[in-house]
CSV table of C-alpha atoms and ligand atoms in Angstrom, one decimal:
chain,number,residue,atom,x,y,z
A,15,UNK,CA,-38.7,7.6,164.4
A,16,UNK,CA,-39.7,7.0,160.7
A,17,UNK,CA,-36.8,7.4,158.3
A,18,UNK,CA,-37.4,10.2,155.7
A,19,UNK,CA,-37.3,8.4,152.3
A,20,UNK,CA,-34.8,10.6,150.5
A,21,UNK,CA,-31.1,11.1,149.8
A,22,UNK,CA,-28.7,13.9,150.6
A,23,UNK,CA,-28.2,16.8,148.3
A,24,UNK,CA,-30.3,17.5,145.2
A,25,UNK,CA,-32.2,20.5,143.9
A,26,UNK,CA,-35.8,21.6,143.3
A,27,UNK,CA,-36.1,22.9,139.7
A,28,UNK,CA,-39.6,24.1,138.7
A,29,UNK,CA,-41.5,21.1,137.5
A,30,UNK,CA,-43.4,22.3,134.4
A,31,UNK,CA,-45.4,19.1,134.2
A,32,UNK,CA,-49.0,20.4,134.7
A,33,UNK,CA,-49.8,20.5,131.0
A,34,UNK,CA,-48.1,17.3,129.8
A,35,UNK,CA,-49.3,15.1,132.7
A,36,UNK,CA,-52.9,15.5,131.6
A,37,UNK,CA,-52.3,14.5,128.0
A,38,UNK,CA,-53.1,10.9,127.2
A,39,UNK,CA,-50.6,9.1,125.0
A,40,UNK,CA,-51.3,9.6,121.3
A,41,UNK,CA,-49.7,7.7,118.4
A,42,UNK,CA,-47.4,9.7,116.2
A,43,UNK,CA,-47.7,8.7,112.6
A,44,UNK,CA,-45.0,6.3,111.4
A,45,UNK,CA,-42.2,8.1,109.6
A,46,UNK,CA,-42.0,8.3,105.8
A,47,UNK,CA,-38.4,7.3,106.2
A,48,UNK,CA,-37.0,5.7,109.3
A,49,UNK,CA,-33.4,6.3,110.4
A,50,UNK,CA,-32.3,3.4,112.6
A,51,UNK,CA,-28.8,4.1,114.1
A,52,UNK,CA,-26.8,0.9,114.9
A,53,UNK,CA,-25.7,2.5,118.2
A,54,UNK,CA,-28.6,3.3,120.5
A,55,UNK,CA,-27.2,1.7,123.7
A,56,UNK,CA,-24.2,1.6,125.9
A,57,UNK,CA,-21.7,-0.9,124.5
A,58,UNK,CA,-20.6,-2.1,121.1
A,59,UNK,CA,-22.6,-0.9,118.1
A,60,UNK,CA,-24.8,-3.4,116.4
A,61,UNK,CA,-23.7,-4.8,113.0
A,62,UNK,CA,-26.0,-4.4,109.9
A,63,UNK,CA,-27.4,-7.7,108.6
A,64,UNK,CA,-29.4,-6.1,105.8
A,65,UNK,CA,-28.4,-4.6,102.5
A,66,UNK,CA,-29.6,-1.8,100.2
A,67,UNK,CA,-32.7,-3.0,98.4
A,68,UNK,CA,-33.8,-5.6,101.0
A,69,UNK,CA,-37.4,-5.6,102.0
A,70,UNK,CA,-38.1,-5.6,105.8
A,71,UNK,CA,-41.2,-6.0,108.0
A,72,UNK,CA,-41.7,-4.3,111.4
A,73,UNK,CA,-39.7,-6.1,114.0
A,74,UNK,CA,-37.1,-7.7,111.6
A,75,UNK,CA,-33.5,-7.4,112.8
A,76,UNK,CA,-31.6,-4.9,110.7
A,77,UNK,CA,-28.4,-5.0,112.8
A,78,UNK,CA,-27.3,-7.8,115.2
A,79,UNK,CA,-25.7,-7.2,118.6
A,80,UNK,CA,-22.0,-6.4,118.3
A,81,UNK,CA,-21.1,-8.4,121.5
A,82,UNK,CA,-22.5,-9.3,124.9
A,83,UNK,CA,-22.8,-5.6,126.0
A,84,UNK,CA,-24.7,-4.6,122.9
A,85,UNK,CA,-28.2,-4.9,121.5
A,86,UNK,CA,-29.7,-5.6,118.1
A,87,UNK,CA,-31.8,-3.0,116.4
A,88,UNK,CA,-35.0,-3.7,114.4
A,89,UNK,CA,-37.0,-2.3,111.5
A,90,UNK,CA,-39.7,-0.1,113.0
A,91,UNK,CA,-41.6,0.3,109.7
A,92,UNK,CA,-42.1,-2.0,106.8
A,93,UNK,CA,-40.5,-1.1,103.5
A,94,UNK,CA,-37.3,-1.1,101.6
A,95,UNK,CA,-33.8,-0.5,102.9
A,96,UNK,CA,-32.8,2.6,100.9
A,97,UNK,CA,-29.3,3.2,102.2
A,98,UNK,CA,-26.9,2.2,105.0
A,99,UNK,CA,-24.9,5.3,105.8
A,100,UNK,CA,-23.8,7.7,108.5
A,101,UNK,CA,-26.6,10.1,109.6
A,102,UNK,CA,-26.9,12.7,112.5
A,103,UNK,CA,-27.4,11.0,115.8
A,104,UNK,CA,-28.9,12.7,118.9
A,105,UNK,CA,-25.8,12.0,121.0
A,106,UNK,CA,-23.6,14.1,118.7
A,107,UNK,CA,-21.6,12.5,115.9
A,108,UNK,CA,-22.9,11.0,112.7
A,109,UNK,CA,-23.6,7.3,113.2
A,110,UNK,CA,-24.0,4.4,110.8
A,111,UNK,CA,-27.8,4.0,110.3
A,112,UNK,CA,-30.1,1.8,108.3
A,113,UNK,CA,-32.4,4.0,106.3
A,114,UNK,CA,-35.8,2.4,105.5
A,115,UNK,CA,-38.4,3.8,103.1
A,116,UNK,CA,-41.9,3.2,104.4
A,117,UNK,CA,-44.1,1.2,102.0
A,118,UNK,CA,-47.2,2.2,104.2
A,119,UNK,CA,-48.2,-1.5,104.5
A,120,UNK,CA,-47.4,-1.6,108.2
A,121,UNK,CA,-46.5,-5.3,107.9
A,122,UNK,CA,-45.3,-7.0,111.1
A,123,UNK,CA,-42.9,-9.9,111.5
A,124,UNK,CA,-45.3,-12.8,112.0
A,125,UNK,CA,-43.4,-14.1,115.0
A,126,UNK,CA,-44.5,-11.2,117.1
A,127,UNK,CA,-47.6,-12.4,118.8
A,128,UNK,CA,-48.9,-13.3,122.2
A,129,UNK,CA,-47.3,-16.5,123.6
A,130,UNK,CA,-49.9,-18.2,125.8
A,131,UNK,CA,-47.0,-20.2,127.4
A,132,UNK,CA,-44.9,-17.2,128.2
A,133,UNK,CA,-45.0,-17.7,131.9
A,134,UNK,CA,-43.5,-21.1,131.5
A,135,UNK,CA,-40.3,-19.8,130.0
A,136,UNK,CA,-37.1,-20.7,131.8
A,137,UNK,CA,-34.8,-17.9,133.1
A,138,UNK,CA,-32.4,-18.5,130.2
A,139,UNK,CA,-35.3,-18.3,127.7
A,140,UNK,CA,-36.6,-15.1,129.2
A,141,UNK,CA,-33.2,-13.4,129.1
A,142,UNK,CA,-32.8,-14.6,125.5
A,143,UNK,CA,-36.1,-12.9,124.6
A,144,UNK,CA,-35.0,-9.7,126.3
A,145,UNK,CA,-31.7,-9.8,124.4
A,146,UNK,CA,-33.3,-10.6,121.1
A,147,UNK,CA,-35.8,-7.7,121.6
A,148,UNK,CA,-32.9,-5.2,121.8
A,149,UNK,CA,-34.0,-3.7,125.1
A,150,UNK,CA,-31.9,-0.9,126.6
A,151,UNK,CA,-32.7,1.2,129.7
A,152,UNK,CA,-35.5,3.5,128.6
A,153,UNK,CA,-35.0,6.1,131.3
A,154,UNK,CA,-32.2,7.4,129.1
A,155,UNK,CA,-29.2,5.4,130.4
A,156,UNK,CA,-29.7,2.8,127.6
A,157,UNK,CA,-27.7,0.1,129.3
A,158,UNK,CA,-28.6,-3.2,127.6
A,159,UNK,CA,-31.3,-4.8,129.8
A,160,UNK,CA,-30.3,-8.5,129.2
A,161,UNK,CA,-26.9,-7.6,130.8
A,162,UNK,CA,-28.5,-5.9,133.8
A,163,UNK,CA,-30.7,-8.9,134.6
A,164,UNK,CA,-27.8,-11.3,134.4
A,165,UNK,CA,-25.4,-10.2,137.2
A,166,UNK,CA,-22.4,-12.3,138.0
A,167,UNK,CA,-23.1,-15.4,140.1
A,168,UNK,CA,-21.5,-13.9,143.3
A,169,UNK,CA,-24.0,-11.0,143.2
A,170,UNK,CA,-27.2,-12.0,144.8
A,171,UNK,CA,-30.1,-9.7,144.0
A,172,UNK,CA,-32.9,-9.6,146.6
A,173,UNK,CA,-34.7,-6.4,145.5
A,174,UNK,CA,-35.9,-5.0,142.2
A,175,UNK,CA,-36.8,-1.3,142.2
A,176,UNK,CA,-38.9,0.2,139.5
A,177,UNK,CA,-38.1,3.8,138.9
A,178,UNK,CA,-41.3,5.8,138.4
A,179,UNK,CA,-39.8,9.0,139.9
A,180,UNK,CA,-39.5,10.9,136.5
A,181,UNK,CA,-37.8,13.7,138.4
A,182,UNK,CA,-36.7,15.8,135.4
A,183,UNK,CA,-38.8,18.9,134.6
A,184,UNK,CA,-41.3,18.7,131.7
A,185,UNK,CA,-41.1,14.9,131.3
A,186,UNK,CA,-44.4,13.1,131.8
A,187,UNK,CA,-44.1,9.9,129.6
A,188,UNK,CA,-43.5,7.5,132.6
A,189,UNK,CA,-46.4,9.2,134.5
A,190,UNK,CA,-48.8,8.5,131.6
A,191,UNK,CA,-47.5,5.0,131.2
A,192,UNK,CA,-48.2,4.2,134.9
A,193,UNK,CA,-51.7,5.7,134.6
A,194,UNK,CA,-52.7,4.1,131.3
A,195,UNK,CA,-50.9,0.7,131.4
A,196,UNK,CA,-50.1,-0.2,135.0
A,197,UNK,CA,-50.6,-3.9,134.4
A,198,UNK,CA,-48.0,-4.0,131.6
A,199,UNK,CA,-45.5,-2.4,134.0
A,200,UNK,CA,-46.3,-4.7,136.9
A,201,UNK,CA,-46.1,-7.8,134.8
A,202,UNK,CA,-42.7,-6.7,133.6
A,203,UNK,CA,-41.6,-6.3,137.2
A,204,UNK,CA,-42.9,-9.7,137.9
A,205,UNK,CA,-40.8,-11.2,135.1
A,206,UNK,CA,-37.7,-9.3,136.0
A,207,UNK,CA,-38.0,-10.5,139.6
A,208,UNK,CA,-38.5,-14.1,138.5
A,209,UNK,CA,-35.3,-13.9,136.3
A,210,UNK,CA,-33.3,-12.5,139.2
A,211,UNK,CA,-34.8,-14.6,141.9
A,212,UNK,CA,-35.5,-11.4,143.9
A,213,UNK,CA,-38.0,-11.5,146.7
A,214,UNK,CA,-38.8,-7.8,147.1
A,215,UNK,CA,-40.4,-5.5,144.5
A,216,UNK,CA,-40.5,-1.8,145.1
A,217,UNK,CA,-41.9,1.0,143.0
A,218,UNK,CA,-40.8,4.6,143.7
A,219,UNK,CA,-42.9,7.5,142.4
A,220,UNK,CA,-42.5,11.1,143.3
A,221,UNK,CA,-45.4,12.6,145.3
A,222,UNK,CA,-46.2,15.1,142.5
A,223,UNK,CA,-47.9,12.1,140.8
A,224,UNK,CA,-50.5,11.1,143.4
A,225,UNK,CA,-52.8,9.7,140.7
A,226,UNK,CA,-50.0,7.4,139.5
A,227,UNK,CA,-49.3,6.3,143.1
A,228,UNK,CA,-53.1,5.5,143.5
A,229,UNK,CA,-53.4,3.7,140.2
A,230,UNK,CA,-50.3,1.6,140.7
A,231,UNK,CA,-51.3,0.7,144.3
A,232,UNK,CA,-54.8,-0.3,143.1
A,233,UNK,CA,-53.4,-2.5,140.4
A,234,UNK,CA,-50.9,-4.1,142.8
A,235,UNK,CA,-53.9,-5.0,145.0
A,236,UNK,CA,-56.1,-6.1,142.2
A,237,UNK,CA,-53.4,-8.5,140.9
A,238,UNK,CA,-52.6,-9.7,144.4
A,239,UNK,CA,-48.9,-8.9,144.0
A,240,UNK,CA,-46.7,-8.4,147.1
A,241,UNK,CA,-45.1,-5.2,145.8
A,242,UNK,CA,-44.8,-1.9,147.6
A,243,UNK,CA,-45.5,1.4,145.9
A,244,UNK,CA,-43.9,4.3,147.7
A,245,UNK,CA,-44.6,8.0,147.3
A,246,UNK,CA,-41.3,9.9,147.4
A,247,UNK,CA,-40.5,13.5,148.1
A,248,UNK,CA,-40.0,15.6,145.0
A,249,UNK,CA,-36.3,16.2,144.6
A,250,UNK,CA,-34.0,16.1,141.7
A,251,UNK,CA,-32.3,13.6,140.9
A,252,UNK,CA,-34.7,11.3,142.8
A,253,UNK,CA,-34.7,8.9,139.8
A,254,UNK,CA,-31.0,8.3,139.8
A,255,UNK,CA,-30.3,4.6,140.7
A,256,UNK,CA,-28.1,5.2,143.7
A,257,UNK,CA,-30.4,7.9,145.1
A,258,UNK,CA,-33.5,5.7,144.6
A,259,UNK,CA,-31.8,2.8,146.4
A,260,UNK,CA,-30.9,5.1,149.3
A,261,UNK,CA,-34.4,6.4,149.5
A,262,UNK,CA,-36.3,3.1,149.3
A,263,UNK,CA,-33.9,0.6,150.9
A,264,UNK,CA,-31.6,2.8,152.9
A,265,UNK,CA,-28.6,1.0,151.3
A,266,UNK,CA,-25.6,3.0,150.1
A,267,UNK,CA,-23.9,1.9,146.9
A,268,UNK,CA,-20.2,2.1,147.6
A,269,UNK,CA,-18.0,4.5,145.7
A,270,UNK,CA,-17.2,3.0,142.3
A,271,UNK,CA,-19.8,0.3,142.9
A,272,UNK,CA,-23.1,-0.7,141.2
A,273,UNK,CA,-26.6,-1.3,142.6
A,274,UNK,CA,-25.9,-5.1,142.4
A,275,UNK,CA,-23.2,-4.6,145.0
A,276,UNK,CA,-26.0,-3.9,147.5
A,277,UNK,CA,-28.4,-6.6,146.2
A,278,UNK,CA,-30.5,-4.3,144.0
A,279,UNK,CA,-31.4,-3.9,140.4
A,280,UNK,CA,-33.2,-0.7,139.3
A,281,UNK,CA,-35.3,-0.5,136.1
A,282,UNK,CA,-37.3,2.3,134.6
A,283,UNK,CA,-41.1,1.7,134.4
A,284,UNK,CA,-40.9,1.9,130.6
A,285,UNK,CA,-38.2,-0.8,130.5
A,286,UNK,CA,-40.4,-3.0,132.7
A,287,UNK,CA,-43.3,-2.7,130.3
A,288,UNK,CA,-40.9,-3.4,127.4
A,289,UNK,CA,-39.7,-6.6,129.2
A,290,UNK,CA,-43.3,-7.8,129.4
A,291,UNK,CA,-43.7,-7.2,125.6
A,292,UNK,CA,-40.5,-8.9,124.8
A,293,UNK,CA,-41.2,-12.0,126.8
A,294,UNK,CA,-45.0,-12.3,126.3
A,295,UNK,CA,-45.1,-11.2,122.7
A,296,UNK,CA,-41.5,-11.5,121.4
A,297,UNK,CA,-41.9,-7.8,120.6
A,298,UNK,CA,-38.7,-5.9,119.9
A,299,UNK,CA,-38.2,-2.3,121.1
A,300,UNK,CA,-39.6,-0.6,118.0
A,301,UNK,CA,-41.5,2.3,119.7
A,302,UNK,CA,-41.6,4.3,122.9
A,303,UNK,CA,-43.4,7.1,124.6
A,304,UNK,CA,-41.8,10.5,124.2
A,305,UNK,CA,-42.9,13.6,126.1
A,306,UNK,CA,-42.9,16.6,123.7
A,307,UNK,CA,-43.0,19.7,125.8
A,308,UNK,CA,-41.5,23.1,126.5
A,309,UNK,CA,-42.5,26.7,126.1
A,310,UNK,CA,-41.6,26.7,122.4
A,311,UNK,CA,-43.8,23.8,121.2
A,312,UNK,CA,-47.3,24.6,120.0
A,313,UNK,CA,-49.2,21.7,121.5
A,314,UNK,CA,-47.3,19.6,124.1
A,315,UNK,CA,-48.1,15.9,123.9
A,316,UNK,CA,-47.1,12.5,125.1
A,317,UNK,CA,-46.5,10.5,121.9
A,318,UNK,CA,-46.0,6.9,121.1
A,319,UNK,CA,-43.2,7.2,118.5
A,320,UNK,CA,-41.5,4.7,116.3
A,321,UNK,CA,-37.8,4.5,116.9
A,322,UNK,CA,-36.1,6.2,113.9
A,323,UNK,CA,-38.7,8.9,113.4
A,324,UNK,CA,-36.9,12.2,112.7
A,325,UNK,CA,-37.4,14.9,115.4
A,326,UNK,CA,-38.9,17.2,112.8
A,327,UNK,CA,-41.8,14.8,112.2
A,328,UNK,CA,-42.3,14.3,115.9
A,329,UNK,CA,-42.5,18.1,116.5
A,330,UNK,CA,-44.8,18.4,113.5
A,331,UNK,CA,-47.2,16.0,115.2
A,332,UNK,CA,-47.5,18.6,118.0
A,333,UNK,CA,-48.2,21.5,115.6
A,334,UNK,CA,-44.5,22.2,115.2
A,335,UNK,CA,-42.2,24.5,117.2
A,336,UNK,CA,-43.0,28.2,117.6
A,337,UNK,CA,-40.8,30.8,116.0
A,338,UNK,CA,-39.3,31.5,119.3
A,339,UNK,CA,-37.6,28.0,119.6
A,340,UNK,CA,-33.9,28.6,120.3
A,341,UNK,CA,-33.0,25.1,121.5
A,342,UNK,CA,-34.3,21.5,121.3
A,343,UNK,CA,-33.2,19.2,124.1
A,344,UNK,CA,-33.4,15.4,123.9
A,345,UNK,CA,-34.3,14.2,127.4
A,346,UNK,CA,-35.0,16.5,130.3
A,347,UNK,CA,-33.5,20.0,130.7
A,348,UNK,CA,-31.2,18.9,133.5
A,349,UNK,CA,-29.4,15.9,131.9
A,350,UNK,CA,-30.6,16.1,128.3
A,351,UNK,CA,-28.6,17.0,125.3
A,352,UNK,CA,-29.1,20.1,123.1
A,353,UNK,CA,-29.7,19.1,119.5
A,354,UNK,CA,-28.0,20.6,116.5
A,355,UNK,CA,-30.4,19.3,113.8
A,356,UNK,CA,-34.0,18.2,113.6
A,357,UNK,CA,-32.9,15.4,111.2
A,358,UNK,CA,-31.7,13.3,114.1
A,359,UNK,CA,-34.1,10.4,115.0
A,360,UNK,CA,-35.8,9.2,118.1
A,361,UNK,CA,-33.7,6.4,119.6
A,362,UNK,CA,-34.4,3.9,122.4
A,363,UNK,CA,-33.3,6.4,125.1
A,364,UNK,CA,-35.4,9.4,123.9
A,365,UNK,CA,-37.6,10.1,126.9
A,366,UNK,CA,-38.5,13.6,125.8
A,367,UNK,CA,-38.0,16.4,123.3
A,368,UNK,CA,-38.1,19.8,125.0
A,369,UNK,CA,-38.4,22.9,122.9
A,370,UNK,CA,-37.0,26.0,124.7
A,371,UNK,CA,-37.3,29.6,123.7
A,372,UNK,CA,-34.3,31.5,122.4
A,373,UNK,CA,-34.4,33.8,125.4
A,374,UNK,CA,-34.2,30.7,127.7
A,375,UNK,CA,-31.3,29.1,125.9
A,376,UNK,CA,-28.9,31.8,126.9
A,377,UNK,CA,-26.3,30.9,129.5
A,378,UNK,CA,-24.9,34.0,131.3
A,379,UNK,CA,-21.1,34.3,131.0
A,380,UNK,CA,-19.0,32.5,133.6
A,381,UNK,CA,-17.6,34.6,136.4
A,382,UNK,CA,-15.2,33.8,139.2
A,383,UNK,CA,-16.0,31.1,141.8
A,384,UNK,CA,-17.0,32.8,145.1
A,385,UNK,CA,-16.5,29.7,147.2
A,386,UNK,CA,-20.1,29.7,148.3
A,387,UNK,CA,-20.1,25.8,148.4
A,388,UNK,CA,-23.6,25.6,147.0
A,389,UNK,CA,-22.4,23.0,144.5
A,390,UNK,CA,-21.0,20.9,147.4
A,391,UNK,CA,-24.3,21.2,149.3
A,392,UNK,CA,-26.4,19.9,146.4
A,393,UNK,CA,-24.2,17.2,145.0
A,394,UNK,CA,-26.1,14.0,145.6
A,395,UNK,CA,-22.9,11.9,145.4
A,396,UNK,CA,-21.1,13.9,148.1
A,397,UNK,CA,-18.5,15.2,145.7
A,398,UNK,CA,-16.8,18.6,145.6
A,399,UNK,CA,-17.7,19.9,142.2
A,400,UNK,CA,-15.9,23.2,142.6
A,401,UNK,CA,-12.6,21.3,143.2
A,402,UNK,CA,-13.3,18.9,140.4
A,403,UNK,CA,-13.9,21.8,138.0
A,404,UNK,CA,-10.6,23.4,139.0
A,405,UNK,CA,-8.7,20.1,138.6
A,406,UNK,CA,-10.1,19.6,135.1
A,407,UNK,CA,-9.4,23.2,134.0
A,408,UNK,CA,-5.7,22.7,135.1
A,409,UNK,CA,-5.5,19.2,133.6
A,410,UNK,CA,-4.9,17.7,137.0
A,411,UNK,CA,-6.7,14.4,136.2
A,412,UNK,CA,-5.0,12.3,138.9
A,413,UNK,CA,-6.2,14.8,141.5
A,414,UNK,CA,-9.7,14.7,140.0
A,415,UNK,CA,-9.6,10.9,140.2
A,416,UNK,CA,-8.6,10.9,143.9
A,417,UNK,CA,-11.6,13.3,144.5
A,418,UNK,CA,-13.8,10.5,143.0
A,419,UNK,CA,-14.7,12.2,139.7
A,420,UNK,CA,-15.8,8.9,138.3
A,421,UNK,CA,-18.6,8.7,140.9
A,422,UNK,CA,-20.3,11.8,139.3
A,423,UNK,CA,-23.7,10.8,137.9
A,424,UNK,CA,-23.8,13.9,135.6
A,425,UNK,CA,-27.0,15.1,137.2
A,426,UNK,CA,-26.2,18.8,136.6
A,427,UNK,CA,-27.3,19.9,140.1
A,428,UNK,CA,-24.0,21.7,140.6
A,429,UNK,CA,-24.2,23.7,137.4
A,430,UNK,CA,-27.8,24.5,138.2
A,431,UNK,CA,-27.1,26.2,141.5
A,432,UNK,CA,-23.7,27.9,140.7
A,433,UNK,CA,-24.1,31.6,141.0
A,434,UNK,CA,-20.9,32.1,139.0
A,435,UNK,CA,-22.5,30.2,136.1
A,436,UNK,CA,-19.6,27.8,135.9
A,437,UNK,CA,-20.6,24.9,133.7
A,438,UNK,CA,-19.4,22.4,136.3
A,439,UNK,CA,-21.1,19.3,134.9
A,440,UNK,CA,-19.5,20.0,131.5
A,441,UNK,CA,-16.1,20.2,133.1
A,442,UNK,CA,-16.7,17.0,135.2
A,443,UNK,CA,-18.0,15.1,132.2
A,444,UNK,CA,-14.9,16.0,130.2
A,445,UNK,CA,-12.7,15.2,133.2
A,446,UNK,CA,-14.3,11.7,133.5
A,447,UNK,CA,-13.5,11.0,129.9
A,448,UNK,CA,-9.8,12.0,130.4
A,449,UNK,CA,-9.5,9.9,133.6
A,450,UNK,CA,-11.0,6.9,131.8
A,451,UNK,CA,-8.6,7.5,128.8
A,452,UNK,CA,-5.6,7.6,131.2
A,453,UNK,CA,-6.8,4.4,132.9
A,454,UNK,CA,-7.1,2.6,129.5
A,455,UNK,CA,-3.6,3.8,128.5
A,456,UNK,CA,-2.2,2.5,131.8
A,457,UNK,CA,-3.8,-0.9,131.0
B,527,SF4,S1,-20.5,16.7,140.5
B,527,SF4,FE1,-21.7,15.3,139.2
B,527,SF4,S2,-23.1,14.2,140.7
B,527,SF4,FE2,-22.3,16.0,141.7
B,527,SF4,S3,-23.8,17.6,141.4
B,527,SF4,FE3,-22.3,17.8,139.8
B,527,SF4,S4,-23.1,16.6,138.1
B,527,SF4,FE4,-24.2,16.0,139.9
B,528,SF4,S1,-21.4,26.9,143.3
B,528,SF4,FE1,-20.0,27.9,141.9
B,528,SF4,S2,-19.3,29.7,142.9
B,528,SF4,FE2,-20.1,28.4,144.5
B,528,SF4,S3,-18.4,27.2,145.2
B,528,SF4,FE3,-19.3,26.0,143.6
B,528,SF4,S4,-18.2,26.6,141.8
B,528,SF4,FE4,-17.8,28.2,143.3
């Protein structure tokens, strides 16, 4: 019997993609002033290497990596460094940022150009180019890519999986990338596989994007590549790494483990395209596709946006928000973060900006748990969110740890189905931080 390519748990939120998926990627005008935070990735913040008054070209490093698990950040416009100061960041606090005033010359660093010899690069040279380009997972996780493609020697990788699931409602940026630039994506996969010495290349796409499945399959055939494009059932969080590995390879990442523990590396399709740019052109990550959508945006679009563009200018490029906007979310509505200011900039992990109406932003008051177990049924990690929530509320962090709270992938499925409107994912996120804090204290 054929195995059903899916994972246990998960939910089916309305997709809301029909408008955005038809919109070709347009270029958002470069910002008048770019705000480049030194922290746009998981790991140590980058360290500024420019000073106020310096002149920069597009692609110049403005802050170098702050360690191995870190990434440099680059100028995304040409102009003058106006200030280096803390500015609002989409993840919450104010973060040190390099502020560049646009000289409108759009002058690029001359080193960024096609390298005819790029396919002859050694593994070390390819990793070096990825690292120098400041790549970080573009699906939103923002883990530095050069670290992900350099697993420890005892972890053999046989499979690279490209995540084209894009399972969050409203988001259509990856869909459009696969339709419009499949070759860039596939060449990126080819390079990642070469770096890792992997033999199998898989591309997982949810079956609500049949055109993307068709285009990717046709391009795989045209280029004569041995990769398999698989159409997956629509289920959230299909795009989560562990769920994708289960669906495509039927391998289970152990509790507390990583994809490399089962011989896999998962990359987002956008990251794969950026890997190609980094290795073939030495192009840093200075722009990305952002889905601008939601019921409170005048004209939903998929936009190619320079990193550092303030949200207000991105929304303006879509006619602006309607008067009904009550909440702007960065990312998808399931895992994304509500924003408190439109002054925050697009960063490397900004997959979407979703404008919700005031009426849709209201969360009904929490009531008492009725032990319905819906949260348990949908948890894709096999956790007991109801119990985890209770442990966190009563500060029983050791119990939460023994119930594997650290395995939570923060997908929000539990909160989504809870009839008592308990913000379980919020409790679990908080509990995870507490458990990690305790672990650090214990050494
Ligand atoms: S406990 Fe974590 S992994 Fe499980 S459904 Fe809730 S947010 Fe998702
Ligand atoms: S879904 Fe909500 S009400 Fe039902 S068991 Fe979980 S926490 Fe309780």
